[in-house]
CSV table of N, CA and C in Angstrom, one decimal:
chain,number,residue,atom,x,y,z
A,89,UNK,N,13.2,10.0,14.5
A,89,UNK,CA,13.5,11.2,13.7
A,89,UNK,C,12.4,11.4,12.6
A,90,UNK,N,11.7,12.4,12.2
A,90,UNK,CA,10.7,12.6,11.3
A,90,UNK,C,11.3,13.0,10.2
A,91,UNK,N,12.9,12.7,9.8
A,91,UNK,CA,13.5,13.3,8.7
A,91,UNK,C,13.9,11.9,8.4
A,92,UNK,N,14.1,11.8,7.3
A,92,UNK,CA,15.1,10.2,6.6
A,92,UNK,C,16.1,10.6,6.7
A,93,UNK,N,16.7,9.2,6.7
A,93,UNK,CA,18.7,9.5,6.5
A,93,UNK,C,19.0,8.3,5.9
A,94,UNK,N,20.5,7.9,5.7
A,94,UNK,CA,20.5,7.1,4.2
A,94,UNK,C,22.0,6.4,5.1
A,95,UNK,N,22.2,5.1,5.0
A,95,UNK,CA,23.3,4.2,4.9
A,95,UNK,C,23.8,3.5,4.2
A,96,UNK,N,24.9,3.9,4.0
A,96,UNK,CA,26.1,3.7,2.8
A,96,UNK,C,27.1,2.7,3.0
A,97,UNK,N,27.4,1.9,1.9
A,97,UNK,CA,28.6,1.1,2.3
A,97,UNK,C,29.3,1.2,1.0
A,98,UNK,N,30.5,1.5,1.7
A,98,UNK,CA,31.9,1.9,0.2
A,98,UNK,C,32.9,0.8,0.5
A,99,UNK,N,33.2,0.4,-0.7
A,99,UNK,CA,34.0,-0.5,-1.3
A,99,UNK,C,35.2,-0.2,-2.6
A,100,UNK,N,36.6,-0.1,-2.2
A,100,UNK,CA,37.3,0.5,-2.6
A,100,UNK,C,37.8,-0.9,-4.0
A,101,UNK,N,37.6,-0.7,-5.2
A,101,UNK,CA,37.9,-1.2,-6.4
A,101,UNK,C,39.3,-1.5,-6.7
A,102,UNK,N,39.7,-3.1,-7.1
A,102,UNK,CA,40.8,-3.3,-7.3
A,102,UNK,C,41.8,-2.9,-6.1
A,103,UNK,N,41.2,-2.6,-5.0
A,103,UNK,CA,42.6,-3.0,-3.4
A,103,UNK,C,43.4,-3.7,-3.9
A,104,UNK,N,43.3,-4.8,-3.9
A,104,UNK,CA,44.3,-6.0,-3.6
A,104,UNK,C,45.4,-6.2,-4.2
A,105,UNK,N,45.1,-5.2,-5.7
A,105,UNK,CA,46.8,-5.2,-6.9
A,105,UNK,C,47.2,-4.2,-6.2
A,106,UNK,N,47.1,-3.5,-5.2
A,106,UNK,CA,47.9,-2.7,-4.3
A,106,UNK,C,48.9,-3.3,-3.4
A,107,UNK,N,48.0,-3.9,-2.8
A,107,UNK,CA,48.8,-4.5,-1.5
A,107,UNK,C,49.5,-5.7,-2.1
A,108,UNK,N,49.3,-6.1,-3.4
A,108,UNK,CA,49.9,-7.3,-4.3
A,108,UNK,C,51.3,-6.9,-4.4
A,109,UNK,N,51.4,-5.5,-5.0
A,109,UNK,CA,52.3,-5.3,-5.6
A,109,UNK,C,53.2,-4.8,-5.0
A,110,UNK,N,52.8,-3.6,-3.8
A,110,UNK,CA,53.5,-3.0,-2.8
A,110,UNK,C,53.6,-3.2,-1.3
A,111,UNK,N,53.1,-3.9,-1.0
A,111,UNK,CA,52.9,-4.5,0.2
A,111,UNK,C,51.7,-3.8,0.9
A,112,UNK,N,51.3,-4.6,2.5
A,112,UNK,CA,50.3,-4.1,2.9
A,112,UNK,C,50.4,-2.2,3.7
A,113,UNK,N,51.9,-2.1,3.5
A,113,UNK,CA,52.4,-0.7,4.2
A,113,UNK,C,51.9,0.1,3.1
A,114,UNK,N,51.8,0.1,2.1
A,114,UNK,CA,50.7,1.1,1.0
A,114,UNK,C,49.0,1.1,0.9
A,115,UNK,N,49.3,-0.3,1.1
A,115,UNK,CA,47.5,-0.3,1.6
A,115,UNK,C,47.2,0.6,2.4
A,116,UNK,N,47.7,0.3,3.6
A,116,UNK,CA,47.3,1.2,4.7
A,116,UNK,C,47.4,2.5,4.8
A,117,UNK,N,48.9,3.2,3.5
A,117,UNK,CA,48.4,4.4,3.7
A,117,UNK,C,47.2,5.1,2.7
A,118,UNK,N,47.3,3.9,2.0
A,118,UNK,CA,45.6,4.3,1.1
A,118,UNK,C,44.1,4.5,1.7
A,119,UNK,N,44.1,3.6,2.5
A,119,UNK,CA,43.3,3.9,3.7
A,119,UNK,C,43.0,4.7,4.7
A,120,UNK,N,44.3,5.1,4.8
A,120,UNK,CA,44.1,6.2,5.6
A,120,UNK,C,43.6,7.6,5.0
A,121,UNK,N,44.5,7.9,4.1
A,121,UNK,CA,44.1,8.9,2.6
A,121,UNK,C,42.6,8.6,2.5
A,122,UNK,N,41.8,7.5,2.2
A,122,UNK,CA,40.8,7.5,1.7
A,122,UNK,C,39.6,8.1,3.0
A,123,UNK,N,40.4,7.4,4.2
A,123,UNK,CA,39.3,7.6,5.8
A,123,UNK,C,39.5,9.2,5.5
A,124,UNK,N,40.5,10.2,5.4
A,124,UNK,CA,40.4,11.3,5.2
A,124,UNK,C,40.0,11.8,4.5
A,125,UNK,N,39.8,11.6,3.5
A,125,UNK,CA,39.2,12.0,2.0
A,125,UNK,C,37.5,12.1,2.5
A,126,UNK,N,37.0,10.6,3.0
A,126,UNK,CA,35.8,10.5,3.4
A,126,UNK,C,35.4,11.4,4.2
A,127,UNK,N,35.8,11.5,5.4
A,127,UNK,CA,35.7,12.5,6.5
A,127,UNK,C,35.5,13.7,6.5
A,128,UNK,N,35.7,14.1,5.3
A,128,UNK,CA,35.9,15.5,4.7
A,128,UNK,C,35.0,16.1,4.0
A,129,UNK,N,33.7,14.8,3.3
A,129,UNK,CA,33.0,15.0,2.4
A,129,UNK,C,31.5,14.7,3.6
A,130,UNK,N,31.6,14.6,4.5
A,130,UNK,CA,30.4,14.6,5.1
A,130,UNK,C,30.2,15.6,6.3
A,131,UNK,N,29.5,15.5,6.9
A,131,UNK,CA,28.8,16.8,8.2
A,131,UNK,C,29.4,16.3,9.8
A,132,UNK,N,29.5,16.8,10.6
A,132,UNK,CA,30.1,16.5,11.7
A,132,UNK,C,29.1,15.6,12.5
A,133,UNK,N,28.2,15.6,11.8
A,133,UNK,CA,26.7,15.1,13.0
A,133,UNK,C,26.4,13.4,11.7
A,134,UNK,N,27.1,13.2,11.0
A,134,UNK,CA,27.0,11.9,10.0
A,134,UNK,C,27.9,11.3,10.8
A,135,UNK,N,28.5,10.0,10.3
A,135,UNK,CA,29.3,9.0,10.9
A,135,UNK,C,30.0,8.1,9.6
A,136,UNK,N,31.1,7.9,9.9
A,136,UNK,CA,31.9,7.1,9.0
A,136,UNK,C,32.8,6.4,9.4
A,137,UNK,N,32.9,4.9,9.3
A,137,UNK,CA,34.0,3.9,9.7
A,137,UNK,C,34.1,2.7,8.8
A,138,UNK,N,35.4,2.1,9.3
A,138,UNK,CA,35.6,1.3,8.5
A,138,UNK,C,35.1,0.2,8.9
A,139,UNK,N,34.5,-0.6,8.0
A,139,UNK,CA,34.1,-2.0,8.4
A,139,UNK,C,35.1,-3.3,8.8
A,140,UNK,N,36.1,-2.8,7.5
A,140,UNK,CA,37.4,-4.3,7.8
A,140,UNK,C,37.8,-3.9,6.1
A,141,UNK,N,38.9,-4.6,6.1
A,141,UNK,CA,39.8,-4.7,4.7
A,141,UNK,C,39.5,-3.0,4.0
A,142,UNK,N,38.8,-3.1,3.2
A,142,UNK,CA,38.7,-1.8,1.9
A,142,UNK,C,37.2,-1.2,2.0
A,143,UNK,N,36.3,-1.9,3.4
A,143,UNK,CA,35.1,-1.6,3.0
A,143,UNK,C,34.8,-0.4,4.3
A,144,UNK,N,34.0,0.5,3.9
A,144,UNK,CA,33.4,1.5,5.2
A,144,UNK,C,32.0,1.5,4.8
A,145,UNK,N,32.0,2.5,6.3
A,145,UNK,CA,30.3,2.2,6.0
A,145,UNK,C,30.4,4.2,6.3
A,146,UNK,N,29.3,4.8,6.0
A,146,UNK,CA,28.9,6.0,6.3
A,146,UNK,C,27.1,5.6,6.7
A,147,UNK,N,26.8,7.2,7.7
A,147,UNK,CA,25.7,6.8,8.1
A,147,UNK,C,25.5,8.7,7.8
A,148,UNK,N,24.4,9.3,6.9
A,148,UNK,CA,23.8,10.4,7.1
A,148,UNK,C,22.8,10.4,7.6
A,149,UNK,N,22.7,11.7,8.4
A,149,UNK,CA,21.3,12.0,9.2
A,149,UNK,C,20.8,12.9,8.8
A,150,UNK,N,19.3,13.2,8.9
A,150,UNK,CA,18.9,14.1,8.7
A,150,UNK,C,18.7,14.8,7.5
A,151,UNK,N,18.0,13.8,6.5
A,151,UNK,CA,18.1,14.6,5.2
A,151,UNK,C,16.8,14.9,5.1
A,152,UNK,N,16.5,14.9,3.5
A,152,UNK,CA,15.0,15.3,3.8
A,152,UNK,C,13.8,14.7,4.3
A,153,UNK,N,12.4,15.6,4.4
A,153,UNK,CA,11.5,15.0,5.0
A,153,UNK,C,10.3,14.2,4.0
A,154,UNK,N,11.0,14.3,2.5
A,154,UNK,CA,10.1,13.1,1.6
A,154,UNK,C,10.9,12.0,0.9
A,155,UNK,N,10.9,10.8,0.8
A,155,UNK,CA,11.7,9.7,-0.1
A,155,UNK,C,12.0,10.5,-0.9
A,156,UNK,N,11.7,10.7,-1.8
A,156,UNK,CA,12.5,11.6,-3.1
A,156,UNK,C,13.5,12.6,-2.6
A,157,UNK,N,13.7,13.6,-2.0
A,157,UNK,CA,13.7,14.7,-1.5
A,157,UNK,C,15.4,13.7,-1.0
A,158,UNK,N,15.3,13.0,0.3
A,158,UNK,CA,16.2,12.1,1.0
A,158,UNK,C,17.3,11.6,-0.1
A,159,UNK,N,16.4,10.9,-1.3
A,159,UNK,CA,17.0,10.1,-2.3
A,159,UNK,C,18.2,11.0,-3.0
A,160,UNK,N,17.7,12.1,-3.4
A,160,UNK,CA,18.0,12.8,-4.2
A,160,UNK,C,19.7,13.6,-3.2
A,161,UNK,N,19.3,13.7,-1.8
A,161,UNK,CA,20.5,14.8,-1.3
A,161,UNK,C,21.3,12.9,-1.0
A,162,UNK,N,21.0,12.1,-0.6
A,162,UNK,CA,22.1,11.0,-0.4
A,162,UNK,C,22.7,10.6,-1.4
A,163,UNK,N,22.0,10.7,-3.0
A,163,UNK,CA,22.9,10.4,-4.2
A,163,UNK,C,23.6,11.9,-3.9
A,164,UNK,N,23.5,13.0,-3.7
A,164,UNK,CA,24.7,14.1,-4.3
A,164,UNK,C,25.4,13.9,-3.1
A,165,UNK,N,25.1,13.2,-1.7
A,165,UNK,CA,26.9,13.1,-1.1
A,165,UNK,C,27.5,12.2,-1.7
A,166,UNK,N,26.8,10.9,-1.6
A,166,UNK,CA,27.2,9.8,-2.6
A,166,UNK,C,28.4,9.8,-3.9
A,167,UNK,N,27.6,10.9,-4.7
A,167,UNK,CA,28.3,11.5,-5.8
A,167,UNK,C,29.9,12.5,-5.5
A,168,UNK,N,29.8,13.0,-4.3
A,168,UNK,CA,30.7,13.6,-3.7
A,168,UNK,C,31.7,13.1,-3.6
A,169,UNK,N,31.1,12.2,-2.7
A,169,UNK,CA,32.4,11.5,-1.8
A,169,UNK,C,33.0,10.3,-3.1
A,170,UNK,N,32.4,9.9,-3.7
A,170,UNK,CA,32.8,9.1,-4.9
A,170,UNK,C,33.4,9.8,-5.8
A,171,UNK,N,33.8,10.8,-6.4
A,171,UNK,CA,34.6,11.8,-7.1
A,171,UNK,C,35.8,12.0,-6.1
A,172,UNK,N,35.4,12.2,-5.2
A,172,UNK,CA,36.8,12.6,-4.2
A,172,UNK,C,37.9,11.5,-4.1
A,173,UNK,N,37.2,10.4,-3.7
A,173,UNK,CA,37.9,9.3,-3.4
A,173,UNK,C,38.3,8.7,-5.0
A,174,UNK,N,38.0,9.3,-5.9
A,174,UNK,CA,38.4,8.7,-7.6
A,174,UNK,C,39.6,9.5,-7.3
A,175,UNK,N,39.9,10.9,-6.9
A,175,UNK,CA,41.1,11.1,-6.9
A,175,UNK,C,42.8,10.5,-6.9
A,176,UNK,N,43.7,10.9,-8.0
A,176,UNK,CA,44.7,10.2,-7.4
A,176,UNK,C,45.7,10.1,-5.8
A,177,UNK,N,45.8,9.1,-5.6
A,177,UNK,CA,46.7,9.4,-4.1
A,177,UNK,C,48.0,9.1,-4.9
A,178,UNK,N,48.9,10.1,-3.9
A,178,UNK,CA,50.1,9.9,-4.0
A,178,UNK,C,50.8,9.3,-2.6
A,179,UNK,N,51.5,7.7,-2.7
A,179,UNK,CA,52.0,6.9,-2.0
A,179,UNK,C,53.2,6.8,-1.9
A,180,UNK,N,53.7,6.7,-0.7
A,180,UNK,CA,55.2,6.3,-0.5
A,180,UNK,C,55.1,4.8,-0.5
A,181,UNK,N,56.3,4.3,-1.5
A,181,UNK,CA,56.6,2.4,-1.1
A,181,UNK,C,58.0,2.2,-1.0
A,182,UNK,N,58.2,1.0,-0.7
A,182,UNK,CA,59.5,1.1,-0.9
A,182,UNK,C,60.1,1.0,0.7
A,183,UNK,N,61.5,0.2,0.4
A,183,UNK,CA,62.2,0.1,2.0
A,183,UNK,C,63.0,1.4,2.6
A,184,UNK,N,63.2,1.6,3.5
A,184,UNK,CA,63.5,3.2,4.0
A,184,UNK,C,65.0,3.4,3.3
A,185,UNK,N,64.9,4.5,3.1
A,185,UNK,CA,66.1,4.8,1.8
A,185,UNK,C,66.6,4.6,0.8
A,186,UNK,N,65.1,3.7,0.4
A,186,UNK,CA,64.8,3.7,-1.2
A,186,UNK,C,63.3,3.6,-1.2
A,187,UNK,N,62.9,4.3,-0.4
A,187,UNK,CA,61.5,5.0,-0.9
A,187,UNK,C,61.1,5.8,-1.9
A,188,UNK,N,60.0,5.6,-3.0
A,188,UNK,CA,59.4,6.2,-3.7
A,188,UNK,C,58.6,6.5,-4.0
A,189,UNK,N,58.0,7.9,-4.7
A,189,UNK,CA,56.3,8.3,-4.3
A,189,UNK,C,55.7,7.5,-6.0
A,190,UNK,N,54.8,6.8,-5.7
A,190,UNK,CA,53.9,6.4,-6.8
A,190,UNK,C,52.6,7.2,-6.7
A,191,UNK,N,52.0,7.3,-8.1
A,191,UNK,CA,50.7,7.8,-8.0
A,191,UNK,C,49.8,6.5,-8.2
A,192,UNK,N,48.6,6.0,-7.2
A,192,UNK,CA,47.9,5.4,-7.6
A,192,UNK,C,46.2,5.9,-8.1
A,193,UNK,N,45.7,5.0,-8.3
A,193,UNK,CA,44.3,5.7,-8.7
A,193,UNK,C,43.3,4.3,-8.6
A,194,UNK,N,42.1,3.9,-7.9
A,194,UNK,CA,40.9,3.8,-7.7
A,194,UNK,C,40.1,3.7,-7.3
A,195,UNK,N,38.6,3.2,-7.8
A,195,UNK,CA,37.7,3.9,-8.2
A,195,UNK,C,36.9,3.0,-6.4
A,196,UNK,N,35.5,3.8,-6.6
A,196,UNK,CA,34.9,3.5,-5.4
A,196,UNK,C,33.6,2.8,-5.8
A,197,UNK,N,33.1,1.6,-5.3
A,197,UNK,CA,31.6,1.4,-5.4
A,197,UNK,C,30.7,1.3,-4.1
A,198,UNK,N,29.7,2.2,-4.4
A,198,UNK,CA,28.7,2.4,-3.0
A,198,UNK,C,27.1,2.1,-3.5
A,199,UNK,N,27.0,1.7,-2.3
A,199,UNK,CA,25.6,1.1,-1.9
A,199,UNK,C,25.2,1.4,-1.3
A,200,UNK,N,23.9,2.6,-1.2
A,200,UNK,CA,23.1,3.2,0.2
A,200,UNK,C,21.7,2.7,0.4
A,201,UNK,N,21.1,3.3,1.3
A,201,UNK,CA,19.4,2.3,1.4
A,201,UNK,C,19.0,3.5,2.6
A,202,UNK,N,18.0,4.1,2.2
A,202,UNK,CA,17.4,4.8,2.9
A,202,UNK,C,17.0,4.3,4.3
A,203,UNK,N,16.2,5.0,5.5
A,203,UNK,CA,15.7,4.9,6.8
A,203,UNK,C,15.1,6.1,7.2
A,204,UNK,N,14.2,5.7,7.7
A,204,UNK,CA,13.3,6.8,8.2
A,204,UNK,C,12.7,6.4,9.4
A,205,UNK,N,12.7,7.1,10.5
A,205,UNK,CA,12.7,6.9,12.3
A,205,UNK,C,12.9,5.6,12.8
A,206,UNK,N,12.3,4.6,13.0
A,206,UNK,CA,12.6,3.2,13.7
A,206,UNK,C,12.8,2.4,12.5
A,207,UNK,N,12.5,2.9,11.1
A,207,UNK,CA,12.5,1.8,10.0
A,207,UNK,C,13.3,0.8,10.0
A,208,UNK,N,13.5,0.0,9.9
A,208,UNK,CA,14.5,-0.8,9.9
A,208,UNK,C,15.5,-1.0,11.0
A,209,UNK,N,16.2,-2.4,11.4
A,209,UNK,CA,17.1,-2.7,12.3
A,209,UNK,C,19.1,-2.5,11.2
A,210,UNK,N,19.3,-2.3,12.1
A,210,UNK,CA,21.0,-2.0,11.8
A,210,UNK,C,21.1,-3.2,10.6
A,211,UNK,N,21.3,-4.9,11.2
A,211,UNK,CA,21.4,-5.3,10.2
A,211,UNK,C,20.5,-5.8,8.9
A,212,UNK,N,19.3,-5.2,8.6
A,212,UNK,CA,18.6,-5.4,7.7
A,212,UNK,C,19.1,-4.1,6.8
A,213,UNK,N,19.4,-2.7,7.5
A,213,UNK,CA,19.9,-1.5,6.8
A,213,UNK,C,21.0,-2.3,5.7
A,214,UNK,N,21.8,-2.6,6.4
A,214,UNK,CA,24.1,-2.9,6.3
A,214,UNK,C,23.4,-4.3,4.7
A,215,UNK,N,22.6,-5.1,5.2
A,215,UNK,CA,22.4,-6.0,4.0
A,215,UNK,C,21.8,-5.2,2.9
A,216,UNK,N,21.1,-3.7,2.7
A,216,UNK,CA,19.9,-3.6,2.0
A,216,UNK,C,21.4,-2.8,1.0
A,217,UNK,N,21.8,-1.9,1.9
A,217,UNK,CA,23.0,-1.3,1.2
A,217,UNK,C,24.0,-2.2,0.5
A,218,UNK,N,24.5,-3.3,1.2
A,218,UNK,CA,25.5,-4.6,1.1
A,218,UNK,C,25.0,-5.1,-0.4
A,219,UNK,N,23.9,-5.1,-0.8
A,219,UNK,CA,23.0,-5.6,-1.9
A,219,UNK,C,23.2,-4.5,-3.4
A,220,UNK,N,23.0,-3.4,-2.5
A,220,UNK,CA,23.2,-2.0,-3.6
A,220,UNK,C,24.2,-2.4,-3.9
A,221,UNK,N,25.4,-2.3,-3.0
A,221,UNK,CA,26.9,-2.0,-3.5
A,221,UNK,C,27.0,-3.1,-4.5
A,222,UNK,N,26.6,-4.5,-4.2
A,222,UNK,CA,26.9,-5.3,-5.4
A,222,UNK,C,26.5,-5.4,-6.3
A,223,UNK,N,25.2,-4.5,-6.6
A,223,UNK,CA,25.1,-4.1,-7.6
A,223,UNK,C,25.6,-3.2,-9.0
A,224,UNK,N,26.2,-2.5,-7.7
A,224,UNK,CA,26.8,-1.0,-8.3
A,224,UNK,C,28.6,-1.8,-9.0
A,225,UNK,N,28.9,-2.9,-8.3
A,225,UNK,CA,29.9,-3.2,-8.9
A,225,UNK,C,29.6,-4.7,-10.0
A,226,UNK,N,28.8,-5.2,-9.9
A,226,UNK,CA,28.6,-5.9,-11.1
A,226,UNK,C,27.8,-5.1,-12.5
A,227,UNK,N,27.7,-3.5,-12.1
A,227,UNK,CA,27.3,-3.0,-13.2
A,227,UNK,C,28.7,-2.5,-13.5
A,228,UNK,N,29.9,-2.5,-13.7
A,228,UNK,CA,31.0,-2.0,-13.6
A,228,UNK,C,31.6,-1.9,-13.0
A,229,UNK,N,31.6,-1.8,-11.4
A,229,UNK,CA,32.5,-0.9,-10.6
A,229,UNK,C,32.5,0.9,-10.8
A,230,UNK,N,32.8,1.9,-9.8
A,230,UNK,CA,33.3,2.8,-9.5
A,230,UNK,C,31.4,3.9,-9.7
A,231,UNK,N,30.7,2.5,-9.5
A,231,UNK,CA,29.3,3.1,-9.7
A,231,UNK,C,28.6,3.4,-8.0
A,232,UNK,N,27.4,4.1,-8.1
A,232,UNK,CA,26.1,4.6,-7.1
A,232,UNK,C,25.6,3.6,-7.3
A,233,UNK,N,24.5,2.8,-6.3
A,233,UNK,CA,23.3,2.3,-6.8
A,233,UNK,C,22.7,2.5,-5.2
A,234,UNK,N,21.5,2.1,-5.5
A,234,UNK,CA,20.5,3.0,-3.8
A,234,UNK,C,19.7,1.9,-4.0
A,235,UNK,N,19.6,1.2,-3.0
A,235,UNK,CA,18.5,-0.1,-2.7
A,235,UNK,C,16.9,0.0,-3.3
A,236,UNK,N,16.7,-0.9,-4.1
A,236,UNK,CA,14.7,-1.0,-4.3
A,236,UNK,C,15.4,-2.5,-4.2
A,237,UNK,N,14.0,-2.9,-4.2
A,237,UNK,CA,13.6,-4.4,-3.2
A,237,UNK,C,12.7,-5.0,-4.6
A,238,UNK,N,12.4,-4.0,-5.4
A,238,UNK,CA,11.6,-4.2,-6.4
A,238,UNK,C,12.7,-4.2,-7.6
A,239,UNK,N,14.2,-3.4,-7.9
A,239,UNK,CA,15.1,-3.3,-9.2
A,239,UNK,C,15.7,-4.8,-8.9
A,240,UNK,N,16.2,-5.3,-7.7
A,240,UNK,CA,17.5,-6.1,-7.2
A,240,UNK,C,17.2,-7.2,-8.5
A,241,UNK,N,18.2,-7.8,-9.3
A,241,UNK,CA,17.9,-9.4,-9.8
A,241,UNK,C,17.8,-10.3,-8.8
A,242,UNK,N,17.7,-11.4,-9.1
A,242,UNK,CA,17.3,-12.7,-8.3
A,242,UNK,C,18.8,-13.0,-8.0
A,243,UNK,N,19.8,-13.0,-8.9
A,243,UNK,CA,21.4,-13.2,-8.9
A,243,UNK,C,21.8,-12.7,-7.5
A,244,UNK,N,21.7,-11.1,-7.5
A,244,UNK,CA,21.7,-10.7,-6.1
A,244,UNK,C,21.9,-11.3,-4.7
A,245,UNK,N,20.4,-11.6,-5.2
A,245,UNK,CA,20.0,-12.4,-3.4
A,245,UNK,C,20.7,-13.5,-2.8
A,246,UNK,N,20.9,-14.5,-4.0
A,246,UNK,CA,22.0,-15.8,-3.7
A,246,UNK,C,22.9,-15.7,-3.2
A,247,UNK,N,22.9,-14.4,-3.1
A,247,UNK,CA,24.7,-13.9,-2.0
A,247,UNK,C,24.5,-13.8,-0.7
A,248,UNK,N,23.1,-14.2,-0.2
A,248,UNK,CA,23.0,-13.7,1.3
A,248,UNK,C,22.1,-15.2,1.5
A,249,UNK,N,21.9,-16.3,0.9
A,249,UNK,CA,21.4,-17.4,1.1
A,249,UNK,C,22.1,-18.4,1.0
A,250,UNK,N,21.7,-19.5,2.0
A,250,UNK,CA,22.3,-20.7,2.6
A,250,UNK,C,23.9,-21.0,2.9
């Protein structure tokens, strides 16, 4: 492809006091809410799945034809789908006939890493993004961050050695 396109990996903040507190039957309908939320915020010709537990991956095609240009439209889905998914869900918990709707709320951290025609193999993309995202949540959580090879700290990398 002579156009760049960008791959994302989302990671949903604080899961676990969900499924801690409600069981995993709320998890899942958070997930599901969130796979639709996501689904909703991209183009029919992108791609989005779940990796396992709380983490997805999205794949955009076809953005622009300069790094900046690319950079610039994969932060504003990025920014999209991250506002969407900040949304509160509203959850059923609870055993049948004493079910109750709770509102929960949060936040998303993503990690994307551009590509452009053969650039890169699948798993060097999923690590470059895998690296963003942990960046984006050791700067806080419910943050963007987009792969440089040149911003990453050295702390980073320790996560994918020995």
């Amino acid at each position: 492809h002579p156009r760049f396109g960008a791959l994302m990996l989302l990671d949903l903040d604080n899961f676990k006091p969900l499924n801690d507190r409600y069981g995993h039957a709320a998890g899942d309908q958070l997930l599901v809410e969130m796979a639709r939320r996501l689904t909703s915020r991209i183009r029919a010709e992108d791609t989005a799945a779940r990796l396992g537990g709380d983490e997805f991956v999205v794949v955009i095609n076809e953005l622009g034809d300069s790094e900046e240009q690319a950079r610039r439209q994969a932060m504003a889905v990025a920014e999209k789908i991250r506002n969407t998914l900040n949304e509160p869900y509203c959850l059923r918990v609870g055993t049948p006939g004493q079910e109750q709707s709770i509102e929960h709320r949060c936040s998303t951290s993503i990690g994307l890493t551009l590509f452009h025609g053969g650039g890169g193999d699948e798993t060097t993309l999923i690590h470059h993004a895998d690296l963003a995202m942990y960046t984006a949540k050791e700067a806080g959580k419910n943050a963007i961050r987009i792969y440089d090879k040149h911003a990453l700290p050295a702390a980073n990398l320790s996560r994918f050695t020995g």
